[in-house]
Tab-separated table of C-alpha atoms in Angstrom:
chain	number	residue	atom	x	y	z
A	142	MET	CA	80.599	86.540	85.489
A	143	LYS	CA	79.315	89.963	86.466
A	144	THR	CA	80.987	92.875	84.631
A	145	ILE	CA	82.025	95.844	86.785
A	146	ASN	CA	81.713	99.169	84.985
A	147	PHE	CA	84.730	101.453	84.812
A	148	LYS	CA	83.350	104.226	87.033
A	149	THR	CA	82.713	101.703	89.783
A	150	LYS	CA	86.264	100.423	89.456
A	151	ILE	CA	87.736	103.924	89.621
A	152	LYS	CA	85.644	104.738	92.676
A	153	SER	CA	87.068	101.642	94.329
A	154	LEU	CA	90.588	103.018	93.810
A	155	SER	CA	89.807	106.030	95.989
A	156	ASN	CA	89.517	103.623	98.921
A	157	PHE	CA	93.211	102.767	98.647
A	158	GLY	CA	94.567	106.269	99.135
A	159	SER	CA	98.346	106.040	99.087
A	160	GLU	CA	98.363	102.310	99.828
A	161	GLY	CA	100.507	100.331	97.396
A	162	LEU	CA	102.140	103.463	95.942
A	163	MET	CA	105.866	104.168	96.209
A	164	ARG	CA	106.311	100.585	97.410
A	165	THR	CA	108.395	97.612	96.293
A	166	GLU	CA	106.933	95.415	93.595
A	167	GLU	CA	105.824	92.870	96.190
A	168	LEU	CA	103.723	95.475	98.003
A	169	THR	CA	102.258	97.127	94.896
A	170	GLU	CA	98.610	96.383	94.181
A	171	ASP	CA	97.797	93.895	91.426
A	172	TYR	CA	95.203	95.809	89.414
A	173	ALA	CA	94.098	92.784	87.421
A	174	GLU	CA	93.027	91.197	90.696
A	175	LEU	CA	91.098	94.378	91.483
A	176	GLY	CA	89.006	93.868	88.362
A	177	PHE	CA	90.844	96.040	85.832
A	178	SER	CA	91.794	94.782	82.376
A	179	LYS	CA	93.290	96.031	79.115
A	180	ASP	CA	89.763	97.098	78.127
A	181	ASP	CA	90.098	99.874	80.724
A	182	ILE	CA	93.331	101.345	79.348
A	183	GLU	CA	91.840	104.409	77.634
A	184	GLY	CA	89.797	105.222	80.722
A	185	MET	CA	92.863	104.917	82.929
A	186	ILE	CA	94.844	107.186	80.600
A	187	GLU	CA	92.114	109.807	80.874
A	188	ILE	CA	92.235	109.601	84.673
A	189	ALA	CA	96.055	109.758	84.697
A	190	LEU	CA	96.024	112.992	82.686
A	191	ASP	CA	93.254	114.739	84.622
A	192	LYS	CA	94.669	118.006	85.988
A	193	ASP	CA	91.668	118.414	88.273
A	194	LEU	CA	93.007	115.465	90.233
A	195	GLU	CA	96.420	117.060	90.599
A	196	PHE	CA	97.710	116.334	94.096
A	197	TYR	CA	97.459	119.849	95.464
A	198	ASN	CA	94.086	120.659	93.896
A	199	SER	CA	91.956	117.622	94.595
A	200	PRO	CA	89.426	118.500	97.346
A	201	ILE	CA	89.160	114.920	98.606
A	202	GLU	CA	92.453	113.559	99.921
A	203	LYS	CA	92.063	109.953	98.814
A	204	GLU	CA	91.088	110.996	95.295
A	205	ARG	CA	94.456	112.677	94.922
A	206	TYR	CA	96.020	109.260	94.518
A	207	ILE	CA	93.646	107.889	91.858
A	208	PRO	CA	95.799	109.100	88.908
A	209	CYS	CA	98.815	107.390	90.492
A	210	HIS	CA	96.930	104.102	90.771
A	211	ALA	CA	95.815	104.480	87.141
A	212	ILE	CA	99.407	105.044	85.992
A	213	THR	CA	100.658	102.062	87.982
A	214	ALA	CA	97.951	99.903	86.423
A	215	LEU	CA	98.951	101.147	82.946
A	216	GLY	CA	102.461	99.941	83.709
A	217	GLN	CA	101.277	96.504	84.765
A	218	PHE	CA	99.309	96.201	81.514
A	219	GLU	CA	102.339	97.519	79.534
A	220	ALA	CA	100.131	100.154	77.914
A	221	VAL	CA	102.790	101.771	75.703
A	222	GLU	CA	100.182	104.001	74.042
A	223	ALA	CA	100.156	106.159	77.183
A	224	LEU	CA	103.878	106.987	77.169
A	225	ASP	CA	103.987	110.192	75.114
A	226	ARG	CA	101.022	111.735	76.923
A	227	LEU	CA	102.328	110.767	80.365
A	228	LEU	CA	105.748	112.260	79.645
A	229	GLU	CA	104.094	115.480	78.513
A	230	ARG	CA	101.825	115.667	81.541
A	231	LEU	CA	104.665	114.749	83.900
A	232	GLU	CA	106.093	118.228	83.402
A	233	PHE	CA	102.915	119.615	84.987
A	234	PHE	CA	102.946	117.145	87.885
A	235	HIS	CA	106.718	116.900	88.477
A	236	LYS	CA	106.543	118.342	92.022
A	237	ASP	CA	104.149	115.612	93.115
A	238	ASP	CA	106.325	112.805	94.494
A	239	TYR	CA	103.580	110.188	94.256
A	240	TYR	CA	102.746	111.043	90.648
A	241	ARG	CA	106.387	111.152	89.621
A	242	GLU	CA	107.120	107.793	91.242
A	243	ALA	CA	104.056	106.247	89.609
A	244	VAL	CA	105.313	107.399	86.207
A	245	LEU	CA	108.731	105.930	87.007
A	246	TYR	CA	107.040	102.618	87.839
A	247	TYR	CA	105.204	102.790	84.522
A	248	ILE	CA	108.365	103.662	82.559
A	249	ARG	CA	110.258	100.771	84.098
A	250	LYS	CA	107.510	98.389	83.003
A	251	ILE	CA	107.435	99.536	79.362
A	252	SER	CA	110.999	100.832	78.860
A	253	TYR	CA	112.218	97.794	76.914
A	254	LEU	CA	109.366	98.338	74.445
A	255	LYS	CA	109.863	102.093	73.972
A	256	LEU	CA	113.576	102.661	74.498
A	257	ASP	CA	113.900	104.971	71.479
A	258	VAL	CA	111.258	107.351	72.846
A	259	LEU	CA	112.878	107.404	76.280
A	260	ILE	CA	116.327	108.056	74.826
A	261	GLU	CA	114.956	110.934	72.775
A	262	TYR	CA	113.452	112.460	75.927
A	263	PHE	CA	116.654	111.965	77.903
A	264	LEU	CA	118.748	113.693	75.213
A	265	ASP	CA	116.400	116.685	74.991
A	266	ARG	CA	118.260	119.598	76.595
A	267	GLU	CA	114.997	121.496	77.051
A	268	LYS	CA	113.568	118.965	79.481
A	269	TYR	CA	113.735	119.498	83.230
A	270	PRO	CA	116.913	117.748	84.559
A	271	GLY	CA	115.037	115.965	87.320
A	272	LEU	CA	112.701	114.363	84.779
A	273	ARG	CA	115.620	113.362	82.563
A	274	VAL	CA	117.054	111.603	85.626
A	275	LEU	CA	113.752	109.781	86.084
A	276	VAL	CA	113.759	108.634	82.459
A	277	VAL	CA	117.340	107.362	82.763
A	278	GLU	CA	116.235	105.309	85.769
A	279	GLY	CA	113.592	103.767	83.511
A	280	ILE	CA	116.164	103.083	80.804
A	281	GLU	CA	118.253	101.182	83.358
A	282	GLU	CA	115.410	98.704	83.792
A	283	ALA	CA	115.314	98.083	80.027
A	284	LEU	CA	119.037	97.310	79.992
A	285	ASN	CA	118.684	94.894	82.890
A	286	ARG	CA	116.003	93.091	80.931
A	287	ASP	CA	117.444	92.949	77.405
A	288	ASP	CA	121.178	93.091	76.553
A	289	ILE	CA	120.320	93.747	72.890
A	290	LEU	CA	119.345	97.283	73.886
A	291	ASP	CA	122.793	98.088	75.300
A	292	LYS	CA	124.160	99.488	72.015
A	293	LYS	CA	121.369	102.052	71.705
A	294	ALA	CA	121.871	103.186	75.271
A	295	GLU	CA	125.656	103.259	74.878
A	296	LYS	CA	125.402	105.585	71.876
A	297	ALA	CA	123.021	107.920	73.743
A	298	PHE	CA	125.132	108.056	76.913
A	299	VAL	CA	128.315	108.811	74.975
A	300	GLU	CA	126.545	111.544	72.991
A	301	TYR	CA	125.346	113.095	76.233
A	302	LEU	CA	128.755	113.018	77.940
A	303	GLN	CA	130.454	114.538	74.879
A	304	ARG	CA	128.251	117.648	75.057
A	305	ASP	CA	129.929	120.683	76.566
A	306	ASP	CA	126.687	122.182	77.860
A	307	GLU	CA	125.410	119.268	79.966
A	308	LEU	CA	126.196	120.613	83.423
A	309	ASP	CA	123.746	118.969	85.793
A	310	ASP	CA	125.851	117.615	88.641
A	311	PHE	CA	123.492	114.709	89.366
A	312	LEU	CA	122.589	113.632	85.838
A	313	ASN	CA	126.278	113.546	84.880
A	314	PRO	CA	127.363	110.908	87.426
A	315	MET	CA	124.219	108.917	86.796
A	316	VAL	CA	124.993	108.649	83.083
A	317	ILE	CA	128.637	107.806	83.859
A	318	PHE	CA	127.490	105.016	86.166
A	319	MET	CA	125.108	103.656	83.519
A	320	LEU	CA	127.746	103.784	80.770
A	321	LEU	CA	130.291	101.979	82.956
A	322	GLY	CA	127.706	99.311	83.628
A	323	ILE	CA	127.471	98.344	79.975
A	324	THR	CA	130.971	99.173	78.638
A	325	ASP	CA	133.415	98.840	81.594
A	326	ASP	CA	136.514	100.972	80.818
A	327	LYS	CA	135.894	101.451	77.089
A	328	TYR	CA	135.232	105.187	77.536
A	329	ILE	CA	137.555	105.817	80.466
A	330	ASP	CA	139.220	108.812	78.756
A	331	LEU	CA	135.859	110.462	78.125
A	332	ILE	CA	134.801	109.808	81.706
A	333	ARG	CA	138.048	111.304	83.020
A	334	GLU	CA	137.432	114.425	80.933
A	335	VAL	CA	133.902	114.773	82.328
A	336	PHE	CA	135.208	114.591	85.899
A	337	GLU	CA	137.846	117.192	85.102
A	338	THR	CA	135.700	119.688	83.205
A	339	LYS	CA	132.088	119.335	84.376
A	340	PRO	CA	130.218	119.280	87.672
A	341	VAL	CA	129.927	115.716	88.955
A	342	ASN	CA	128.377	115.112	92.355
A	343	ILE	CA	130.685	112.494	93.873
A	344	TYR	CA	127.994	111.709	96.450
A	345	TYR	CA	126.314	109.641	93.719
A	346	ASP	CA	129.052	107.057	93.097
A	347	GLY	CA	132.425	108.467	94.119
A	348	ASP	CA	135.101	110.383	92.228
A	349	PHE	CA	137.264	109.387	89.269
A	350	GLU	CA	139.811	107.521	91.394
A	351	ASP	CA	136.960	105.477	92.858
A	352	VAL	CA	135.944	104.611	89.295
A	353	GLU	CA	139.502	103.546	88.432
A	354	ILE	CA	139.774	101.370	91.535
A	355	ARG	CA	136.491	99.610	90.790
A	356	LEU	CA	137.624	98.935	87.222
A	357	GLY	CA	140.982	97.559	88.374
A	358	LEU	CA	142.888	100.416	86.752
A	359	ARG	CA	144.284	101.605	90.081
A	360	GLU	CA	145.057	99.761	93.312
A	361	GLU	CA	144.744	102.630	95.767
A	362	ARG	CA	144.067	106.334	95.963
A	363	SER	CA	146.802	108.857	95.253
A	364	LYS	CA	145.081	111.646	97.176
A	365	PRO	CA	142.326	112.006	99.792
A	366	ARG	CA	138.822	111.890	98.422
A	367	GLU	CA	137.324	115.341	97.971
A	368	LYS	CA	134.398	115.991	100.221
A	369	ASN	CA	131.031	116.003	98.490
A	370	LYS	CA	128.526	118.854	98.706
A	371	MET	CA	126.655	117.381	101.639
A	372	GLN	CA	129.822	116.841	103.674
A	373	LYS	CA	130.997	120.394	102.946
A	374	MET	CA	127.630	121.810	104.012
A	375	LEU	CA	127.660	119.858	107.283
A	376	GLU	CA	131.203	120.972	108.029
A	377	ALA	CA	130.273	124.577	107.282
A	378	TYR	CA	127.345	124.396	109.709
A	379	GLU	CA	129.514	122.795	112.386
A	380	MET	CA	132.199	125.457	111.964
A	381	GLU	CA	129.558	128.183	112.059
A	382	ASP	CA	128.306	126.849	115.375
A	383	LYS	CA	131.834	126.826	116.800
A	384	ILE	CA	132.644	130.427	115.888
A	385	GLN	CA	129.363	132.007	116.891
A	386	PRO	CA	130.069	134.879	119.351
A	387	ILE	CA	128.614	134.619	122.817
A	388	ILE	CA	125.700	137.010	123.041
A	389	PHE	CA	124.532	138.116	126.475
A	390	THR	CA	120.809	138.696	126.466
A	391	GLU	CA	120.602	139.825	130.109
A	392	PRO	CA	121.086	143.577	130.737
A	393	LYS	CA	124.555	144.497	131.999
A	394	ILE	CA	124.706	145.330	135.741
A	395	GLY	CA	127.126	148.062	136.802
A	396	ARG	CA	129.380	147.695	139.867
A	397	ASN	CA	127.517	150.441	141.673
A	398	ASP	CA	124.028	149.330	140.638
A	399	PRO	CA	121.720	147.684	143.190
A	400	CYS	CA	122.472	143.969	143.355
A	401	PRO	CA	119.819	141.929	141.468
A	402	CYS	CA	119.570	139.503	144.383
A	403	GLY	CA	117.464	142.085	146.223
A	404	SER	CA	119.765	142.593	149.209
A	405	GLY	CA	119.709	146.385	148.801
A	406	LYS	CA	123.520	146.481	148.646
A	407	LYS	CA	125.578	147.670	145.679
A	408	HIS	CA	126.431	144.905	143.254
A	409	LYS	CA	130.203	145.254	143.931
A	410	LYS	CA	129.663	144.655	147.620
A	411	CYS	CA	127.281	141.781	147.249
A	412	CYS	CA	127.153	139.133	144.462
A	413	LEU	CA	129.628	140.538	141.897
A	414	ASN	CA	132.599	138.458	143.052
A	415	LYS	CA	130.717	135.427	144.302
């Protein structure tokens, strides 16, 4: 069997562009079928970390996606040795949707093997909230795969929700949702307190009464559901449109001015009252 060298393989990835990225598992490329193997892991890590291939800097459009293909391949080969370096580099690339989604794919593939590292990242207050959200999404995959990991995640989620200074309105409901998924109503008092004292975007999964209804702790709502941020913004825009004053852009024509129709008569004796 003819061996394909790594540079040739990487060059072949540039032909794919964005194909297979940000897709469902069924539509994601199988990199083993493309000729890659675990022997290529270190080379793929090097490509994945290459800042010169950062999406906005790469001079050749298709090459911009090579690091994303490398990261996706690392996930398929469960290359856990790349995790720490990818998490570090992700902070540089976090505005690149393709790169971020490729790292999420990778994290989902290896999360059950490196849950402790992911939990440590998630609990780090210094990390960018959007990347903590991404890591929690990866943790969810680990819990779906192995129930033994639930206790570790439960402890981390409770620790997070008990902190007074965790005020991200999207990360908060996400963690609540994850904790409910593995503990049902065990921490209902803590969850109530979070809803009452911290920002929680109800667009994510509803408000506290919605939580109670889903858990069977309440049959129906006691009050109308508060509108979420998006609904309030849309209503504000609609109201703004309704109350906008009518602005006349045409110059005002006096009663005694010549009529604009060109008749030569004064406006008051021509088109004013028509």
